[in-house]
mmCIF file of C-alpha atoms in Angstrom:
data_model
loop_
_atom_site.group_PDB
_atom_site.id
_atom_site.type_symbol
_atom_site.label_atom_id
_atom_site.label_comp_id
_atom_site.label_asym_id
_atom_site.label_seq_id
_atom_site.Cartn_x
_atom_site.Cartn_y
_atom_site.Cartn_z
ATOM 1 C CA ALA A 1 100.135 83.871 123.859
ATOM 2 C CA GLN A 2 102.029 82.701 120.852
ATOM 3 C CA THR A 3 105.009 84.643 119.554
ATOM 4 C CA VAL A 4 107.110 84.412 116.423
ATOM 5 C CA THR A 5 110.664 85.725 116.221
ATOM 6 C CA GLN A 6 112.786 86.381 113.176
ATOM 7 C CA SER A 7 116.190 87.536 114.338
ATOM 8 C CA GLN A 8 117.585 88.507 110.945
ATOM 9 C CA PRO A 9 116.203 91.863 109.759
ATOM 10 C CA GLU A 10 118.216 91.635 106.529
ATOM 11 C CA MET A 11 119.951 88.888 104.601
ATOM 12 C CA SER A 12 121.912 88.848 101.391
ATOM 13 C CA VAL A 13 122.691 86.027 98.999
ATOM 14 C CA GLN A 14 124.493 85.691 95.708
ATOM 15 C CA GLU A 15 122.406 84.582 92.781
ATOM 16 C CA ALA A 16 122.392 80.765 92.430
ATOM 17 C CA GLU A 17 123.589 80.321 96.006
ATOM 18 C CA THR A 18 121.686 79.002 99.018
ATOM 19 C CA VAL A 19 120.384 81.053 101.929
ATOM 20 C CA THR A 20 118.648 80.125 105.175
ATOM 21 C CA LEU A 21 116.224 82.373 107.004
ATOM 22 C CA SER A 22 115.695 81.725 110.697
ATOM 23 C CA CYS A 23 112.477 81.639 112.663
ATOM 24 C CA THR A 24 111.624 80.582 116.172
ATOM 25 C CA TYR A 25 108.266 80.552 117.895
ATOM 26 C CA ASP A 26 106.764 80.011 121.277
ATOM 27 C CA THR A 27 103.530 78.187 121.982
ATOM 28 C CA SER A 28 101.935 75.848 124.453
ATOM 29 C CA GLU A 29 99.762 74.253 121.776
ATOM 30 C CA SER A 30 100.595 70.873 120.344
ATOM 31 C CA ASP A 31 98.675 71.179 117.105
ATOM 32 C CA TYR A 32 99.340 74.131 114.847
ATOM 33 C CA TYR A 33 100.580 75.174 111.443
ATOM 34 C CA LEU A 34 103.607 77.132 110.330
ATOM 35 C CA PHE A 35 104.005 79.147 107.166
ATOM 36 C CA TRP A 36 106.482 81.203 105.268
ATOM 37 C CA TYR A 37 105.109 84.106 103.259
ATOM 38 C CA LYS A 38 106.888 86.263 100.718
ATOM 39 C CA GLN A 39 106.010 89.927 100.341
ATOM 40 C CA PRO A 40 107.537 91.599 97.262
ATOM 41 C CA PRO A 41 107.464 95.385 96.773
ATOM 42 C CA SER A 42 103.885 95.060 95.473
ATOM 43 C CA ARG A 43 103.065 94.067 99.076
ATOM 44 C CA GLN A 44 100.978 91.107 97.945
ATOM 45 C CA MET A 45 101.315 88.280 100.450
ATOM 46 C CA ILE A 46 102.453 85.096 98.673
ATOM 47 C CA LEU A 47 102.481 81.717 100.370
ATOM 48 C CA VAL A 48 105.866 80.063 99.999
ATOM 49 C CA ILE A 49 105.545 76.908 102.052
ATOM 50 C CA ARG A 50 103.537 75.397 104.926
ATOM 51 C CA GLN A 51 104.220 72.820 107.611
ATOM 52 C CA GLU A 52 101.812 70.911 109.829
ATOM 53 C CA ALA A 53 103.207 70.525 113.333
ATOM 54 C CA TYR A 54 102.155 66.886 113.558
ATOM 55 C CA LYS A 55 104.243 65.954 110.542
ATOM 56 C CA GLN A 56 107.877 65.140 111.218
ATOM 57 C CA GLN A 57 108.845 65.311 107.580
ATOM 58 C CA ASN A 58 110.100 68.694 106.465
ATOM 59 C CA ALA A 59 108.023 70.396 103.796
ATOM 60 C CA THR A 60 109.566 71.055 100.380
ATOM 61 C CA GLU A 61 108.314 73.160 97.470
ATOM 62 C CA ASN A 62 110.750 73.163 94.550
ATOM 63 C CA ARG A 63 113.707 75.369 95.598
ATOM 64 C CA PHE A 64 112.169 76.092 99.004
ATOM 65 C CA SER A 65 112.456 73.756 101.979
ATOM 66 C CA VAL A 66 112.117 74.043 105.721
ATOM 67 C CA ASN A 67 113.966 72.661 108.696
ATOM 68 C CA PHE A 68 111.269 72.098 111.276
ATOM 69 C CA GLN A 69 112.522 71.299 114.776
ATOM 70 C CA LYS A 70 109.390 70.986 116.924
ATOM 71 C CA ALA A 71 111.154 70.449 120.219
ATOM 72 C CA ALA A 72 113.349 73.485 119.647
ATOM 73 C CA LYS A 73 110.398 75.430 118.224
ATOM 74 C CA SER A 74 112.442 76.363 115.216
ATOM 75 C CA PHE A 75 111.220 76.713 111.602
ATOM 76 C CA SER A 76 113.889 77.891 109.183
ATOM 77 C CA LEU A 77 113.459 78.415 105.455
ATOM 78 C CA LYS A 78 116.129 77.368 102.977
ATOM 79 C CA ILE A 79 116.128 78.846 99.513
ATOM 80 C CA SER A 80 118.317 76.978 97.034
ATOM 81 C CA ASP A 81 119.593 78.279 93.711
ATOM 82 C CA SER A 82 118.510 81.807 94.651
ATOM 83 C CA GLN A 83 117.041 83.905 91.869
ATOM 84 C CA LEU A 84 116.691 87.645 91.487
ATOM 85 C CA GLY A 85 112.943 87.249 91.779
ATOM 86 C CA ASP A 86 113.358 85.827 95.280
ATOM 87 C CA ALA A 87 114.252 89.282 96.589
ATOM 88 C CA ALA A 88 111.486 90.286 98.938
ATOM 89 C CA MET A 89 110.507 90.480 102.565
ATOM 90 C CA TYR A 90 109.879 87.046 104.083
ATOM 91 C CA PHE A 91 107.590 86.452 107.014
ATOM 92 C CA CYS A 92 107.402 83.399 109.198
ATOM 93 C CA ALA A 93 103.905 82.847 110.559
ATOM 94 C CA TYR A 94 102.213 80.670 113.172
ATOM 95 C CA ARG A 95 98.582 79.682 112.933
ATOM 96 C CA SER A 96 96.763 78.592 116.023
ATOM 97 C CA ASN A 97 93.553 76.609 116.273
ATOM 98 C CA THR A 98 91.596 79.881 116.215
ATOM 99 C CA GLY A 99 92.800 80.364 112.678
ATOM 100 C CA LYS A 100 94.523 83.678 113.076
ATOM 101 C CA LEU A 101 98.050 84.106 111.825
ATOM 102 C CA ILE A 102 100.781 85.609 113.977
ATOM 103 C CA PHE A 103 103.719 86.958 112.015
ATOM 104 C CA GLY A 104 107.368 87.389 112.790
ATOM 105 C CA GLN A 105 109.129 90.682 112.270
ATOM 106 C CA GLY A 106 110.184 89.785 108.766
ATOM 107 C CA THR A 107 113.506 89.348 106.974
ATOM 108 C CA THR A 108 114.396 91.411 103.938
ATOM 109 C CA LEU A 109 116.241 89.247 101.441
ATOM 110 C CA GLN A 110 118.541 90.828 98.874
ATOM 111 C CA VAL A 111 119.739 88.737 95.936
ATOM 112 C CA LYS A 112 122.919 89.930 94.310
ATOM 113 C CA PRO A 113 123.520 89.232 90.605
ATOM 114 C CA GLY B 1 92.250 79.325 93.063
ATOM 115 C CA ALA B 2 90.696 81.180 95.953
ATOM 116 C CA VAL B 3 90.719 84.924 95.577
ATOM 117 C CA VAL B 4 90.216 87.715 98.063
ATOM 118 C CA SER B 5 89.389 91.108 96.644
ATOM 119 C CA GLN B 6 90.117 94.225 98.657
ATOM 120 C CA HIS B 7 88.856 97.660 97.718
ATOM 121 C CA PRO B 8 90.009 100.350 97.396
ATOM 122 C CA SER B 9 93.696 99.653 96.754
ATOM 123 C CA TRP B 10 94.579 103.122 97.932
ATOM 124 C CA VAL B 11 92.706 106.057 99.426
ATOM 125 C CA ILE B 12 93.566 109.548 100.571
ATOM 126 C CA CYS B 13 91.249 111.228 103.036
ATOM 127 C CA LYS B 14 91.214 114.317 105.166
ATOM 128 C CA SER B 15 91.708 114.201 108.896
ATOM 129 C CA GLY B 16 88.437 113.730 110.732
ATOM 130 C CA THR B 17 86.648 111.857 107.963
ATOM 131 C CA SER B 18 85.813 108.150 107.825
ATOM 132 C CA VAL B 19 87.015 105.595 105.343
ATOM 133 C CA LYS B 20 85.524 102.183 104.545
ATOM 134 C CA ILE B 21 87.590 99.304 103.214
ATOM 135 C CA GLU B 22 85.941 96.225 101.752
ATOM 136 C CA CYS B 23 87.191 92.669 101.731
ATOM 137 C CA ARG B 24 85.431 90.073 99.588
ATOM 138 C CA SER B 25 86.017 86.391 99.087
ATOM 139 C CA LEU B 26 85.200 85.922 95.439
ATOM 140 C CA ASP B 27 84.838 82.183 95.002
ATOM 141 C CA PHE B 28 84.532 80.763 98.487
ATOM 142 C CA GLN B 29 82.722 81.363 101.746
ATOM 143 C CA ALA B 30 84.451 82.647 104.838
ATOM 144 C CA THR B 31 82.772 82.899 108.240
ATOM 145 C CA THR B 32 85.956 84.435 109.558
ATOM 146 C CA MET B 33 88.115 87.128 108.079
ATOM 147 C CA PHE B 34 91.128 88.827 109.589
ATOM 148 C CA TRP B 35 92.268 92.438 109.390
ATOM 149 C CA TYR B 36 95.923 93.384 109.602
ATOM 150 C CA ARG B 37 97.820 96.669 109.619
ATOM 151 C CA GLN B 38 101.323 97.039 108.329
ATOM 152 C CA PHE B 39 103.621 100.029 108.706
ATOM 153 C CA PRO B 40 106.513 100.461 106.238
ATOM 154 C CA LYS B 41 109.190 97.790 106.559
ATOM 155 C CA GLN B 42 107.400 96.269 109.525
ATOM 156 C CA SER B 43 105.402 93.138 110.161
ATOM 157 C CA LEU B 44 101.699 92.547 109.787
ATOM 158 C CA MET B 45 99.932 93.205 113.048
ATOM 159 C CA LEU B 46 96.555 91.552 113.601
ATOM 160 C CA MET B 47 93.932 94.117 114.411
ATOM 161 C CA ALA B 48 90.802 92.051 114.672
ATOM 162 C CA THR B 49 88.994 88.899 113.724
ATOM 163 C CA SER B 50 85.806 89.476 111.799
ATOM 164 C CA ASN B 51 83.040 86.945 112.421
ATOM 165 C CA GLU B 52 80.047 86.596 110.145
ATOM 166 C CA GLY B 53 76.842 87.425 111.953
ATOM 167 C CA SER B 54 78.476 88.381 115.242
ATOM 168 C CA LYS B 55 80.728 90.967 116.792
ATOM 169 C CA ALA B 56 84.363 91.213 115.794
ATOM 170 C CA THR B 57 87.091 90.224 118.206
ATOM 171 C CA TYR B 58 89.708 92.938 118.621
ATOM 172 C CA GLU B 59 93.310 92.473 119.577
ATOM 173 C CA GLN B 60 94.642 94.206 122.656
ATOM 174 C CA GLY B 61 95.324 97.876 122.063
ATOM 175 C CA VAL B 62 93.021 98.204 119.037
ATOM 176 C CA GLU B 63 90.157 100.646 119.552
ATOM 177 C CA LYS B 64 86.922 98.975 118.488
ATOM 178 C CA ASP B 65 85.075 102.287 118.252
ATOM 179 C CA LYS B 66 87.680 103.661 115.887
ATOM 180 C CA PHE B 67 88.035 100.597 113.681
ATOM 181 C CA LEU B 68 84.502 99.420 113.028
ATOM 182 C CA ILE B 69 84.170 95.974 111.510
ATOM 183 C CA ASN B 70 81.080 94.568 109.918
ATOM 184 C CA HIS B 71 80.807 91.033 108.510
ATOM 185 C CA ALA B 72 77.294 90.901 107.166
ATOM 186 C CA SER B 73 77.656 87.972 104.805
ATOM 187 C CA LEU B 74 79.827 84.944 104.193
ATOM 188 C CA THR B 75 81.739 86.770 101.500
ATOM 189 C CA LEU B 76 82.085 90.347 102.729
ATOM 190 C CA SER B 77 83.768 92.062 105.633
ATOM 191 C CA THR B 78 84.251 95.808 105.959
ATOM 192 C CA LEU B 79 86.643 97.874 108.035
ATOM 193 C CA THR B 80 85.715 101.489 108.682
ATOM 194 C CA VAL B 81 88.358 103.809 110.041
ATOM 195 C CA THR B 82 86.351 106.480 111.814
ATOM 196 C CA SER B 83 87.544 110.039 112.432
ATOM 197 C CA ALA B 84 90.812 109.254 110.729
ATOM 198 C CA HIS B 85 93.997 110.937 111.838
ATOM 199 C CA PRO B 86 97.429 111.071 110.161
ATOM 200 C CA GLU B 87 98.717 108.383 112.522
ATOM 201 C CA ASP B 88 96.140 106.003 111.035
ATOM 202 C CA SER B 89 97.966 106.203 107.729
ATOM 203 C CA SER B 90 99.106 102.683 107.035
ATOM 204 C CA PHE B 91 98.683 99.624 104.834
ATOM 205 C CA TYR B 92 95.635 97.566 105.743
ATOM 206 C CA ILE B 93 95.347 93.937 104.600
ATOM 207 C CA CYS B 94 92.481 91.511 104.981
ATOM 208 C CA SER B 95 92.602 87.746 104.784
ATOM 209 C CA ALA B 96 90.186 84.850 104.751
ATOM 210 C CA ARG B 97 90.212 81.090 104.766
ATOM 211 C CA ASP B 98 88.188 78.834 102.532
ATOM 212 C CA LEU B 99 85.714 76.936 104.733
ATOM 213 C CA GLY B 100 85.235 74.288 102.131
ATOM 214 C CA ARG B 101 88.831 73.156 102.193
ATOM 215 C CA MET B 102 90.843 71.129 104.645
ATOM 216 C CA ASN B 103 91.939 72.618 107.924
ATOM 217 C CA ASN B 104 95.477 73.100 106.701
ATOM 218 C CA SER B 105 94.415 75.443 103.934
ATOM 219 C CA PRO B 106 96.274 78.725 104.163
ATOM 220 C CA LEU B 107 94.809 82.160 104.533
ATOM 221 C CA HIS B 108 94.184 84.028 101.303
ATOM 222 C CA PHE B 109 95.154 87.667 101.388
ATOM 223 C CA GLY B 110 93.717 90.683 99.672
ATOM 224 C CA ASN B 111 96.072 93.033 97.879
ATOM 225 C CA GLY B 112 95.855 95.561 100.649
ATOM 226 C CA THR B 113 94.720 99.160 100.980
ATOM 227 C CA ARG B 114 97.136 102.025 101.401
ATOM 228 C CA LEU B 115 95.449 104.678 103.526
ATOM 229 C CA THR B 116 96.884 108.192 103.664
ATOM 230 C CA VAL B 117 95.277 110.696 106.011
ATOM 231 C CA THR B 118 96.176 114.292 105.337
#
């Protein structure tokens, strides 16, 4: 079975600075997708960024980028120029061929003004 | 963009009663929908996979007789919490994927339902 691990329950960053959230996963599949979701206090799940496992190039979406290391099964999220609105809980997620998403434990990000 | 509507957004019920939660894909078809449960400050735990026209697939440890899932059409799945107890109080979220899009399309989530059992 696949597992997703986020080892940082809480992280803090100064506004305008850069922060990296860690995520590792375990799978025997070769084809899969990885995602980062943001969950603000409203609890709405918001897609931040996605990565196809077959692509070597790291995904980037504006201030958000990932460091995907397939061999190490690592998928970290980097947030540049952090903004107050980035404060939320962030979930790393793995999607298998069955389509279901498996989430990590989550990391609560605090952004200090 | 694709939208998933979940209703109700919150519900309070008495212990022993049943509660139905609806999940609708508004502008796309979904043969498969997923139901998650989330306790405060914790992760989303997959409860079951809802399949249109067939039985749901439940994750280990989830009681299928307590959490009844019906997926009668390509746009609607329902989760019924039967004989609810206070420990069933939680945040329930559904999700679906647009069949008409590429395989790498993400899941679309409903806004969730906060269930409180008194």
